Amino acid sequence: MNYIYPVNQVDIIKASDFQSQEISSLEDVVSAKYSDIKMDTDIQVSQIMEMVSNPESLNPESLAKLQTTLSNYSIGVSLAGTLARKTVSAVETLLKS
């Protein structure tokens, strides 16, 4: 998952047209999306660990790529945390009313 590049408007439209017979509640949708984010971050962690453990990773190109990958990972984890907080806040607001 690459967070630096802008999101395509077509992707947003496709995401808004999301219809599935399996997912029927807000809880299921949120759970499915967070599990997708978890899988993506697990993949990124394994890629980062692979890059760090590679003895050839000390050249400038590899270090620049590692820095970009770490930056994308950090942005993704921060975004997931923010979205989780916002989701919890929205659910609490709905439950109060």
Coordinates of C-alpha atoms in Angstrom, one line a residue:
M1 CA 0.0 0.0 0.0
N2 CA 1.5 3.3 -1.1
Y3 CA 0.3 6.4 0.8
I4 CA 2.4 9.1 -1.0
Y5 CA 0.6 8.9 -4.3
P6 CA -2.9 10.6 -4.7
V7 CA -6.0 8.5 -4.7
N8 CA -7.7 8.1 -8.1
Q9 CA -11.2 9.4 -8.2
V10 CA -12.4 6.2 -9.9
D11 CA -11.1 4.2 -7.0
I12 CA -13.2 6.3 -4.6
I13 CA -16.3 5.8 -6.7
K14 CA -15.7 2.0 -6.9
A15 CA -15.2 2.0 -3.1
S16 CA -18.4 3.8 -2.6
D17 CA -20.3 1.3 -4.8
F18 CA -19.2 -1.5 -2.5
Q19 CA -22.0 -4.0 -2.2
S20 CA -21.6 -7.4 -0.8
Q21 CA -23.9 -10.1 0.4
E22 CA -21.5 -11.3 3.1
I23 CA -21.0 -7.9 4.8
S24 CA -24.3 -6.7 6.3
S25 CA -23.5 -4.3 9.1
L26 CA -21.2 -1.4 9.9
E27 CA -19.3 -3.5 12.3
D28 CA -18.6 -6.1 9.6
V29 CA -17.5 -3.4 7.1
V30 CA -15.2 -1.8 9.7
S31 CA -13.8 -5.1 10.8
A32 CA -13.1 -6.2 7.2
K33 CA -11.3 -2.9 6.3
Y34 CA -9.2 -3.1 9.5
S35 CA -8.2 -6.7 8.7
D36 CA -7.2 -5.5 5.2
I37 CA -5.1 -2.8 6.7
K38 CA -3.5 -5.3 9.1
M39 CA -2.6 -7.6 6.2
D40 CA -1.1 -4.7 4.3
T41 CA 1.0 -3.6 7.3
D42 CA 2.2 -7.2 7.9
I43 CA 3.4 -7.3 4.3
Q44 CA 5.2 -4.0 4.8
V45 CA 6.8 -5.1 8.0
S46 CA 8.2 -8.2 6.3
Q47 CA 9.4 -6.2 3.4
I48 CA 11.2 -3.7 5.7
M49 CA 12.7 -6.6 7.7
E50 CA 13.9 -8.2 4.5
M51 CA 15.5 -4.9 3.4
V52 CA 17.2 -4.4 6.7
S53 CA 18.6 -7.9 6.9
N54 CA 20.0 -7.7 3.4
P55 CA 23.8 -7.1 3.6
E56 CA 23.7 -5.2 0.3
S57 CA 21.3 -2.6 1.8
L58 CA 24.1 -0.2 2.8
N59 CA 24.4 1.5 -0.6
P60 CA 22.7 4.9 -1.0
E61 CA 19.9 3.6 -3.4
S62 CA 18.9 0.9 -1.0
L63 CA 18.9 3.2 2.0
A64 CA 16.8 5.7 0.1
K65 CA 14.3 3.0 -0.8
L66 CA 14.3 1.8 2.8
Q67 CA 13.6 5.3 4.0
T68 CA 10.7 5.7 1.6
T69 CA 9.3 2.3 2.7
L70 CA 9.6 3.2 6.4
S71 CA 7.9 6.6 5.7
N72 CA 5.0 4.9 3.9
Y73 CA 4.7 2.4 6.7
S74 CA 4.7 5.1 9.4
I75 CA 2.1 7.1 7.5
G76 CA -0.1 4.0 7.1
V77 CA 0.1 3.0 10.7
S78 CA -0.7 6.6 11.8
L79 CA -3.6 6.8 9.4
A80 CA -5.0 3.5 10.7
G81 CA -4.7 4.7 14.3
T82 CA -6.5 8.0 13.4
L83 CA -9.2 6.1 11.6
A84 CA -9.7 3.8 14.5
R85 CA -10.0 6.7 16.9
K86 CA -12.5 8.5 14.6
T87 CA -14.5 5.3 14.2
V88 CA -14.8 4.7 17.9
S89 CA -15.7 8.4 18.4
A90 CA -18.4 8.2 15.8
V91 CA -19.9 5.0 17.2
E92 CA -19.9 6.5 20.8
T93 CA -21.7 9.5 19.4
L94 CA -24.3 7.4 17.7
L95 CA -24.8 5.3 20.8
K96 CA -25.3 8.4 23.0
S97 CA -28.1 9.8 20.8

